[in-house]
């Protein structure tokens, strides 16, 4: 079964992709953080309220049966509650249970859980190890790998956070069987993104494999997750702190964050759906600047439609509101919005001089589609 290693200069860790891997989580934690599994050891298993009823008890039991003292903490699963308040509640649980630096936080949930519990682990006692066990496709191929953690504030998504690389990541595709199909499709938006920025073969393979993936064929899921984690790993190893090429992973995201920030944090569009629309907007922006021809945006729209993702919406906010939201993005530099735009399938560039008119025209291309 695939194991992808992120060999960073100061820290190396493995991403396990294996159906049933969560049943042997205690062994994985023991290997990654031996002090958390020893006689004085302890972990806090942070899961979210959507995952806890399906997998919380079995995973906590797998840890306990493997000899690891385990405390369970359940957090809300909404962008509205992805806040410092939720992080503070986790600190209280860590303190009450005397979590020490040699102990560990184990996450079990979607991207919100990975980000919030990851940030709590990054900041509590100036950092305790975290083992990420993502339970959504999106979290497996993106949020759990690469060390970004954080929370939202009213001004925008993920504006407060830290880089905190996990000690290990465990992707068990069997858990996707309890994931709502809408969430699976949201994960596919990030997979299609990886194809556009780095790998035209993966892009084509996702289109051809959509029925197997949506049918939860485990072999297809293992290949999907492993290929996407490898792309993410390569990008993170090349540029851990986003000084350059890691920003390519933000393809579609500056538009997406504006959509999410102006639609009451995910009540209308889920993150993956906003990314889907954002990727089409970015491709149309590239096309208008002469960076690529229309076939790129068309191919992206066809791939998104093949897996049931939106490519536009009549429900977007006005240009002025969306542009204001984009200006709050973390990637703004010197007051200029930085956009990641495709030049062809498999290649993107970063553009720092997009004008408000160009961005408004890109919004126009996805408005009402
Ligand atoms: N989700 C984008 C990144 O990890 O850089």
PDB file of C-alpha atoms in Angstrom, residues 2-8 11-16 145 229-230 233-234 237:
ATOM      1  CA  UNK A   2       1.290   3.491  -0.773  1.00  0.00           C
ATOM      2  CA  UNK A   3       3.254   5.457   1.788  1.00  0.00           C
ATOM      3  CA  UNK A   4       4.377   8.920   0.748  1.00  0.00           C
ATOM      4  CA  UNK A   5       7.251  10.511   2.640  1.00  0.00           C
ATOM      5  CA  UNK A   6       7.628  14.265   3.084  1.00  0.00           C
ATOM      6  CA  UNK A   7      11.353  14.691   3.656  1.00  0.00           C
ATOM      7  CA  UNK A   8      11.559  18.272   4.898  1.00  0.00           C
ATOM      8  CA  UNK A  11      11.410  16.936   9.857  1.00  0.00           C
ATOM      9  CA  UNK A  12      10.334  13.920   7.842  1.00  0.00           C
ATOM     10  CA  UNK A  13       6.969  12.199   8.020  1.00  0.00           C
ATOM     11  CA  UNK A  14       4.926   9.570   6.246  1.00  0.00           C
ATOM     12  CA  UNK A  15       1.442   9.700   4.779  1.00  0.00           C
ATOM     13  CA  UNK A  16      -0.126   6.233   4.870  1.00  0.00           C
ATOM     14  CA  UNK A 145      -0.656  17.316   4.489  1.00  0.00           C
ATOM     15  CA  UNK A 229      -0.818  13.424  -1.852  1.00  0.00           C
ATOM     16  CA  UNK A 230       2.367  12.890  -3.882  1.00  0.00           C
ATOM     17  CA  UNK A 233       4.098  16.492  -0.962  1.00  0.00           C
ATOM     18  CA  UNK A 234       6.371  17.454  -3.865  1.00  0.00           C
ATOM     19  CA  UNK A 237       8.958  19.794   0.091  1.00  0.00           C
TER      20      UNK A 237
END
